[in-house]
């Protein structure tokens, strides 16, 4: 047999891309590729890209520039671009960077093996279709070895919400849910391979409709799998939080008390311009209902500052909702106009970049303070930790609490996959430390 070929995959963007990268590696595994951690000895380099903000998209071109030397040294090296930039820009990528051999969109990567055949014959390959066939059926079964205790599992793809700032409905297409029985089969295989926690993924995961009782129905079926200890899901839209899903947060023990539920802005005027179809008050009432079901819920969110037309008063409303919702974690971004989205047309309403930067700094300072206060309040409490891997210090193990805090313990007899109670003793900026309870 010939020596395996080496594939270097670099992943940008959201968890869905992390999942897709795993599946692309598996698909090319059938063509004799194994993963390498360095581009220097690769036979193929694949960038799995993100188009959400301008900076994310531009990173791809600067990264490609860095591979010029490698390609000059090894003309057989194949360079591919996958993911959302591939979908959005297609052939334009090959025009801008002629050394790119392959462009494949997020809905067509099950065709990678055939595309690789074309590359081997010295051709270029481009596929940004939204095919009829179900890529997950063609990709087939997942390998059983080499897995850690946690895994992502895509259950829904695409988005029909068309928030006026967002490229996702264009790069990922319309909402499609995978049938529940196939997801359950994949989950069972993951558990047989040692996985104890599964995070269900979707661009709009709570719009999942592949089960007659929606995402909650799917969660209750997964709850039946012996050996699966924890279920999470991300990302949700406030308008798709149905009663059954709210109730599951209170009654399904395997469903972890963490919810990423972006609101984007606290100003009703801006929410309307964003086409979010809910008000700040709707959102706060929704949080109240979820907290009534699960009082210790750790809430996380996303915010955009400097959306076209955002005034100081609108921004103050964002600071207010951030306080009122009581986020344990929140991510905030400066608005980035994206080609083809309605908000990008509003050039006359663009917020001065310095003003936007200053608002972002203020919001991030406030979020950091809130986060730190909630995290410090964990000291003295017991959490349940799923251990994942050794930490940086000798004898240290790290894992995640039910609230998704990184937790480390030292000198304890625990292995990856163990779930143990830990008494929290220290709070550092991005992690907690403690000892077995
Ligand atoms: N489907 C998810 C989010 C996908 S994108 C949801 O609906 O919540 C992740 C985050 O990127 C968004 O929540 C938003 O806060 C941010 N984002 C999306 N488009 C953006 C843009 N044009 N400029 C800045 N941030 C953006
Ligand atoms: Fe983008 Fe809005 Fe869809 Fe989220 S819900 S992916 S922000 S369009
Ligand atoms: Fe980025 Fe595409 Fe995910 S644009 S955030 S990689 S869906």
Coordinates of C-alpha atoms and ligand atoms in Angstrom, one line a residue:
X1 CA 0.0 0.0 0.0
X2 CA 1.2 3.5 -0.7
X3 CA 1.9 5.9 2.2
X4 CA -1.1 7.8 3.4
X5 CA -1.5 11.3 2.1
X6 CA -1.6 14.1 4.6
X7 CA -4.5 16.6 5.0
X8 CA -4.2 19.8 6.9
X9 CA -7.6 21.4 7.7
X10 CA -7.8 24.8 9.3
X11 CA -11.3 25.7 10.7
X12 CA -12.7 29.2 11.1
X13 CA -16.2 30.3 12.2
X14 CA -18.8 28.5 14.2
X15 CA -19.2 25.0 15.7
X16 CA -21.0 23.8 12.5
X17 CA -17.7 24.3 10.7
X18 CA -15.9 22.3 13.3
X19 CA -18.3 19.5 12.7
X20 CA -18.1 19.8 8.9
X21 CA -14.3 19.7 9.1
X22 CA -14.4 16.4 10.9
X23 CA -16.8 15.0 8.3
X24 CA -14.6 16.3 5.4
X25 CA -11.6 14.6 7.0
X26 CA -13.6 11.4 7.3
X27 CA -14.7 11.7 3.6
X28 CA -11.1 12.2 2.4
X29 CA -10.0 9.4 4.7
X30 CA -11.7 7.1 2.2
X31 CA -9.2 8.4 -0.4
X32 CA -6.2 7.6 1.8
X33 CA -5.8 10.9 3.7
X34 CA -4.8 11.2 7.3
X35 CA -4.8 14.4 9.3
X36 CA -1.6 16.4 9.9
X37 CA -1.3 19.3 12.3
X38 CA 1.1 21.3 10.2
X39 CA 0.7 22.7 6.6
X40 CA 4.4 22.2 6.0
X41 CA 4.2 18.4 5.3
X42 CA 0.6 18.4 3.9
X43 CA -0.4 17.0 0.5
X44 CA -3.6 18.9 0.7
X45 CA -4.5 22.1 2.6
X46 CA -8.2 22.8 3.2
X47 CA -9.4 26.1 4.7
X48 CA -12.9 25.7 6.1
X49 CA -13.9 29.3 6.1
X50 CA -16.4 31.8 7.7
X51 CA -18.0 34.8 5.9
X52 CA -19.9 36.3 8.9
X53 CA -17.8 39.5 9.2
X54 CA -15.4 41.2 6.7
X55 CA -12.4 40.3 8.9
X56 CA -13.3 36.7 9.0
X57 CA -13.5 36.5 5.2
X58 CA -10.3 38.5 4.6
X59 CA -8.3 36.1 6.9
X60 CA -8.7 33.5 4.2
X61 CA -6.8 35.4 1.6
X62 CA -4.0 36.3 4.0
X63 CA -3.8 32.7 5.0
X64 CA -3.7 31.6 1.3
X65 CA -0.9 34.1 0.7
X66 CA 1.2 32.3 3.4
X67 CA 1.0 29.0 1.4
X68 CA 2.5 30.4 -1.8
X69 CA 6.0 29.3 -0.7
X70 CA 4.8 25.8 0.1
X71 CA 3.2 25.5 -3.3
X72 CA 6.3 26.7 -5.1
X73 CA 8.4 24.1 -3.3
X74 CA 5.8 21.3 -3.9
X75 CA 3.7 21.8 -7.0
X76 CA 1.7 18.7 -6.2
X77 CA 0.4 20.3 -3.1
X78 CA -3.4 20.8 -3.4
X79 CA -5.1 23.8 -1.9
X80 CA -8.8 24.0 -1.2
X81 CA -11.3 26.5 0.2
X82 CA -14.4 25.1 1.9
X83 CA -17.2 26.7 4.0
X84 CA -19.1 29.9 3.8
X85 CA -16.5 32.0 1.9
X86 CA -16.4 29.2 -0.7
X87 CA -20.2 29.4 -0.9
X88 CA -20.4 33.2 -1.1
X89 CA -17.5 33.8 -3.5
X90 CA -17.2 30.6 -5.6
X91 CA -15.0 31.0 -8.6
X92 CA -14.0 34.5 -7.5
X93 CA -11.6 32.8 -5.1
X94 CA -9.7 31.1 -7.9
X95 CA -9.6 34.4 -9.8
X96 CA -8.1 36.2 -6.8
X97 CA -5.8 33.3 -5.8
X98 CA -5.0 31.2 -8.9
X99 CA -3.1 28.7 -6.8
X100 CA -6.4 27.5 -5.3
X101 CA -7.3 24.0 -6.8
X102 CA -10.6 23.3 -5.1
X103 CA -13.6 25.3 -3.9
X104 CA -16.4 23.4 -2.1
X105 CA -19.5 24.8 -0.4
X106 CA -21.0 23.6 3.0
X107 CA -23.7 21.7 1.2
X108 CA -21.6 19.8 -1.3
X109 CA -18.6 18.5 0.6
X110 CA -19.9 14.9 0.5
X111 CA -18.7 15.1 -3.2
X112 CA -15.1 15.7 -2.0
X113 CA -13.9 12.2 -2.9
X114 CA -14.9 12.7 -6.6
X115 CA -13.4 16.2 -6.6
X116 CA -10.2 14.8 -5.3
X117 CA -10.1 12.4 -8.3
X118 CA -10.3 15.5 -10.6
X119 CA -7.4 17.2 -8.7
X120 CA -5.3 14.0 -9.0
X121 CA -5.7 14.4 -12.7
X122 CA -4.4 17.9 -12.6
X123 CA -7.8 19.6 -12.9
X124 CA -9.4 22.2 -10.7
X125 CA -12.7 21.4 -8.9
X126 CA -15.5 23.8 -7.9
X127 CA -18.9 22.8 -6.3
X128 CA -21.1 25.2 -4.6
X129 CA -24.5 23.5 -5.3
X130 CA -27.3 23.0 -2.9
X131 CA -27.9 19.5 -4.0
X132 CA -31.2 17.5 -3.5
X133 CA -29.4 14.5 -2.0
X134 CA -28.8 14.3 1.7
X135 CA -25.1 14.7 2.2
X136 CA -25.1 13.0 5.6
X137 CA -26.5 9.8 4.0
X138 CA -23.8 9.8 1.4
X139 CA -21.1 10.5 4.0
X140 CA -22.2 7.4 5.9
X141 CA -21.0 6.1 9.2
X142 CA -18.5 7.8 11.5
X143 CA -15.3 6.1 12.6
X144 CA -15.3 4.7 16.1
X145 CA -11.8 5.4 17.3
X146 CA -9.9 8.5 18.4
X147 CA -12.9 10.4 19.9
X148 CA -12.9 12.5 23.0
X149 CA -15.8 12.5 25.5
X150 CA -17.7 15.4 23.8
X151 CA -19.0 15.7 20.2
X152 CA -20.9 18.0 18.0
X153 CA -23.8 16.6 15.9
X154 CA -25.5 18.7 13.2
X155 CA -29.3 18.3 13.3
X156 CA -30.4 21.3 11.3
X157 CA -28.8 23.5 8.7
X158 CA -29.6 26.8 7.1
X159 CA -31.7 29.8 8.2
X160 CA -34.9 31.3 7.0
X161 CA -34.8 34.3 9.4
X162 CA -33.0 36.8 7.2
X163 CA -31.8 39.1 9.9
X164 CA -30.9 42.2 7.8
X165 CA -27.2 42.1 8.6
X166 CA -26.5 38.4 8.2
X167 CA -25.0 36.3 5.4
X168 CA -26.0 32.9 6.8
X169 CA -29.3 32.5 4.9
X170 CA -27.2 33.0 1.7
X171 CA -24.2 30.8 2.5
X172 CA -26.0 28.0 4.2
X173 CA -29.3 28.1 2.4
X174 CA -32.9 27.4 3.6
X175 CA -33.7 25.6 6.9
X176 CA -33.4 21.9 6.5
X177 CA -33.8 19.4 9.4
X178 CA -32.2 15.9 9.4
X179 CA -34.7 13.1 10.1
X180 CA -34.7 12.2 13.8
X181 CA -33.9 8.5 13.3
X182 CA -30.7 9.2 11.5
X183 CA -29.6 11.7 14.2
X184 CA -30.4 9.1 16.9
X185 CA -28.3 6.5 15.0
X186 CA -25.4 8.9 14.7
X187 CA -25.7 9.7 18.4
X188 CA -25.7 6.0 19.3
X189 CA -22.6 5.5 17.3
X190 CA -20.9 8.4 19.0
X191 CA -21.8 7.0 22.4
X192 CA -20.5 3.6 21.5
X193 CA -17.2 5.3 20.6
X194 CA -17.0 6.8 24.1
X195 CA -18.8 10.1 23.7
X196 CA -20.7 11.3 26.9
X197 CA -21.8 14.7 25.9
X198 CA -23.4 15.7 22.6
X199 CA -24.0 19.3 21.4
X200 CA -26.8 19.4 18.8
X201 CA -25.9 22.0 16.2
X202 CA -28.0 24.1 13.8
X203 CA -27.8 27.7 12.5
X204 CA -31.3 27.8 14.0
X205 CA -31.3 24.7 16.0
X206 CA -34.6 25.3 17.8
X207 CA -36.4 25.5 14.4
X208 CA -35.6 21.8 14.1
X209 CA -38.6 20.0 12.7
X210 CA -37.4 16.5 11.9
X211 CA -39.3 15.2 14.8
X212 CA -43.1 15.6 15.3
X213 CA -42.4 17.3 18.7
X214 CA -39.6 19.5 17.4
X215 CA -36.2 19.9 19.1
X216 CA -37.7 18.9 22.5
X217 CA -39.0 15.7 21.0
X218 CA -35.5 14.9 19.7
X219 CA -33.9 15.7 23.0
X220 CA -36.3 13.3 24.8
X221 CA -35.4 10.5 22.4
X222 CA -31.7 11.2 22.9
X223 CA -32.3 11.2 26.7
X224 CA -33.1 7.4 26.3
X225 CA -29.6 6.6 25.1
X226 CA -27.7 4.7 27.9
X227 CA -24.2 6.1 28.4
X228 CA -25.1 9.6 27.0
X229 CA -24.9 11.8 30.0
X230 CA -25.2 15.3 28.7
X231 CA -27.1 17.1 25.9
X232 CA -26.6 20.7 24.8
X233 CA -27.8 22.6 21.7
X234 CA -26.8 25.8 19.9
X235 CA -27.7 28.3 18.4
X236 CA -31.2 29.2 19.1
X237 CA -33.5 32.0 18.0
X238 CA -35.8 33.6 20.6
X239 CA -38.9 33.2 18.3
X240 CA -38.4 29.4 18.1
X241 CA -38.2 28.7 21.9
X242 CA -41.5 26.7 22.1
X243 CA -43.2 25.6 25.3
X244 CA -41.9 22.0 25.1
X245 CA -38.3 23.1 24.8
X246 CA -38.7 25.5 27.8
X247 CA -40.3 22.7 29.8
X248 CA -37.5 20.3 28.9
X249 CA -35.0 22.7 30.5
X250 CA -36.7 22.0 33.8
X251 CA -37.5 18.3 33.5
X252 CA -34.8 16.6 31.3
X253 CA -31.9 15.9 33.6
X254 CA -29.5 15.3 30.7
X255 CA -30.2 18.7 29.2
X256 CA -27.6 21.0 30.6
X257 CA -28.5 24.4 32.2
X258 CA -26.8 26.5 29.6
X259 CA -28.6 28.4 26.8
X260 CA -27.1 30.5 24.0
X261 CA -29.9 32.8 23.0
X262 CA -28.7 35.9 21.1
X263 CA -30.8 39.1 21.2
X264 CA -28.3 41.3 19.2
X265 CA -29.6 44.7 20.5
X266 CA -31.7 46.1 23.4
X267 CA -33.4 48.7 21.3
X268 CA -36.8 48.0 19.7
X269 CA -36.1 50.4 16.9
X270 CA -32.8 48.6 16.0
X271 CA -34.4 45.1 16.5
X272 CA -37.0 46.1 14.0
X273 CA -34.4 47.3 11.5
X274 CA -32.5 44.1 12.1
X275 CA -35.7 42.1 11.1
X276 CA -35.5 40.2 14.4
X277 CA -39.3 40.1 14.8
X278 CA -39.3 40.4 18.6
X279 CA -38.9 43.3 21.0
X280 CA -36.6 43.6 24.0
X281 CA -39.5 43.1 26.3
X282 CA -40.5 39.8 24.5
X283 CA -37.0 38.6 25.0
X284 CA -36.9 39.4 28.7
X285 CA -40.3 37.8 29.3
X286 CA -39.0 34.7 27.5
X287 CA -35.9 34.5 29.7
X288 CA -38.1 34.8 32.7
X289 CA -40.1 31.8 31.6
X290 CA -37.0 29.7 30.9
X291 CA -35.6 30.7 34.3
X292 CA -38.9 29.7 35.9
X293 CA -38.3 26.2 34.5
X294 CA -34.6 26.2 35.3
X295 CA -33.6 28.8 37.9
X296 CA -29.8 28.2 37.7
X297 CA -29.7 28.5 33.9
X298 CA -26.5 30.1 32.6
X299 CA -27.5 32.4 29.8
X300 CA -25.3 33.4 26.9
X301 CA -25.9 35.8 24.0
X302 CA -24.5 37.8 21.1
X303 CA -24.7 41.5 20.4
X304 CA -24.0 43.7 17.4
X305 CA -23.0 47.4 18.1
X306 CA -22.9 50.2 15.5
X307 CA -25.8 48.7 13.4
X308 CA -26.8 51.4 10.8
X309 CA -28.8 54.1 12.5
X310 CA -27.9 53.1 16.1
X311 CA -28.0 56.2 18.3
X312 CA -26.5 56.7 21.8
X313 CA -30.0 56.0 23.2
X314 CA -30.3 52.8 21.3
X315 CA -26.9 51.7 22.6
X316 CA -27.9 52.6 26.2
X317 CA -30.8 50.2 25.7
X318 CA -28.3 47.4 24.8
X319 CA -26.4 48.1 28.0
X320 CA -29.7 47.9 29.9
X321 CA -30.8 44.6 28.4
X322 CA -27.4 43.1 29.0
X323 CA -27.8 43.9 32.7
X324 CA -31.4 42.8 32.9
X325 CA -31.0 39.5 31.2
X326 CA -28.1 38.6 33.5
X327 CA -25.8 37.0 31.0
X328 CA -23.1 34.6 32.3
X329 CA -21.3 34.9 29.0
X330 CA -21.9 37.2 26.0
X331 CA -20.2 37.8 22.7
X332 CA -20.2 41.2 21.1
X333 CA -19.2 42.4 17.6
X334 CA -18.9 45.6 15.7
X335 CA -21.4 45.7 12.8
X336 CA -19.7 44.6 9.6
X337 CA -21.6 45.4 6.3
X338 CA -21.9 42.2 4.3
X339 CA -22.3 42.2 0.5
X340 CA -25.9 41.2 -0.5
X341 CA -27.5 41.9 2.8
X342 CA -30.2 44.6 3.2
X343 CA -28.5 46.4 6.0
X344 CA -25.3 46.9 3.9
X345 CA -27.4 49.1 1.6
X346 CA -28.0 51.6 4.4
X347 CA -24.7 53.4 3.7
X348 CA -26.1 56.8 4.7
X349 CA -26.9 55.5 8.2
X350 CA -23.5 54.0 8.9
X351 CA -22.3 54.7 12.4
X352 CA -18.9 56.4 12.7
X353 CA -16.3 53.7 13.1
X354 CA -14.7 55.4 16.1
X355 CA -18.1 55.7 17.8
X356 CA -18.8 52.0 17.1
X357 CA -15.4 51.0 18.5
X358 CA -16.0 53.0 21.7
X359 CA -19.5 51.4 22.1
X360 CA -18.0 48.0 21.6
X361 CA -15.4 48.7 24.3
X362 CA -18.0 49.9 26.8
X363 CA -20.3 46.9 26.1
X364 CA -17.4 44.4 26.5
X365 CA -16.2 46.1 29.7
X366 CA -19.7 45.7 31.1
X367 CA -20.1 42.1 30.0
X368 CA -16.7 41.2 31.4
X369 CA -17.6 42.7 34.8
X370 CA -20.9 40.8 34.8
X371 CA -19.3 37.6 33.7
X372 CA -16.6 37.9 36.4
X373 CA -19.1 38.6 39.1
X374 CA -21.2 35.5 38.2
X375 CA -18.1 33.4 37.9
X376 CA -16.7 34.5 41.2
X377 CA -20.0 33.6 42.8
X378 CA -19.3 29.9 41.9
X379 CA -16.5 29.7 44.5
X380 CA -17.8 27.5 47.4
X381 CA -20.3 25.8 45.1
X382 CA -20.3 22.2 43.9
X383 CA -20.5 21.6 40.2
X384 CA -20.5 18.5 38.1
X385 CA -17.6 18.3 35.7
X386 CA -17.1 16.1 32.6
X387 CA -13.4 15.7 32.4
X388 CA -12.0 16.1 28.9
X389 CA -8.2 16.2 28.8
X390 CA -5.0 16.9 30.8
X391 CA -4.4 20.6 31.7
X392 CA -1.3 22.7 31.2
X393 CA 0.2 21.9 34.6
X394 CA 1.5 18.5 35.6
X395 CA -1.2 16.2 37.1
X396 CA -4.0 18.7 36.1
X397 CA -7.2 17.6 34.4
X398 CA -9.7 20.0 32.8
X399 CA -13.3 19.6 31.9
X400 CA -16.6 21.5 31.7
X401 CA -19.2 22.2 34.4
X402 CA -22.8 21.8 33.5
X403 CA -22.8 25.6 33.0
X404 CA -19.9 25.2 30.5
X405 CA -17.3 26.8 32.7
X406 CA -13.8 25.3 32.1
X407 CA -12.9 23.7 35.4
X408 CA -9.5 22.3 36.4
X409 CA -8.5 20.0 39.3
X410 CA -5.0 18.9 40.2
X411 CA -3.7 15.6 41.6
X412 CA -7.0 13.8 41.3
X413 CA -7.5 10.3 40.0
X414 CA -9.8 11.2 37.1
X415 CA -9.7 10.2 33.4
X416 CA -11.2 11.8 30.3
X417 CA -14.9 10.9 30.2
X418 CA -15.3 10.8 34.0
X419 CA -18.1 12.9 35.5
X420 CA -17.4 14.0 39.1
X421 CA -18.6 16.5 41.6
X422 CA -16.0 19.3 42.1
X423 CA -16.0 21.9 44.9
X424 CA -15.0 25.2 43.3
X425 CA -12.2 27.0 45.2
X426 CA -10.8 29.5 42.7
X427 CA -12.1 31.8 39.9
X428 CA -9.6 32.9 37.3
X429 CA -10.5 35.1 34.2
X430 CA -11.5 32.2 32.0
X431 CA -11.7 29.2 34.2
X432 CA -12.5 27.8 37.6
X433 CA -10.4 25.6 39.8
X434 CA -11.3 23.2 42.6
X435 CA -11.0 19.8 44.1
X436 CA -13.1 16.6 44.0
X437 CA -16.0 16.9 46.4
Ligands
LIG1 N1 -27.6 31.7 14.0 C1 -27.1 32.4 15.0 C2 -25.9 33.3 14.8 C3 -25.1 33.2 13.6 S1 -23.8 34.3 13.5 C4 -28.2 33.3 15.6 O1 -29.2 33.6 15.0 O2 -28.0 33.7 16.7 C5 -23.1 34.6 15.0 C6 -23.2 36.0 15.5 O3 -22.4 36.9 14.6 C7 -24.6 36.6 15.4 O4 -25.4 36.3 16.5 C8 -24.3 38.1 15.4 O5 -24.2 38.6 16.7 C9 -22.9 38.2 14.7 N2 -23.1 38.7 13.3 C10 -23.8 38.2 12.3 N3 -23.7 39.0 11.2 C11 -22.9 40.0 11.6 C12 -22.4 41.2 10.9 N4 -22.8 41.5 9.7 N5 -21.7 42.1 11.6 C13 -21.3 41.8 12.9 N6 -21.7 40.7 13.6 C14 -22.5 39.9 12.9
LIG2 FE1 -28.2 35.0 10.8 FE2 -30.4 35.8 12.0 FE3 -30.3 33.5 10.8 FE4 -29.0 33.9 13.1 S1 -31.2 34.0 12.8 S2 -28.2 32.9 11.2 S3 -28.3 36.0 12.9 S4 -30.2 35.4 9.8
LIG3 FE1 -19.4 31.7 9.7 FE2 -20.8 30.2 8.1 FE3 -20.7 29.6 10.6 S1 -20.5 32.4 8.0 S2 -20.5 31.6 11.6 S3 -19.0 29.6 9.3 S4 -22.5 29.5 9.3

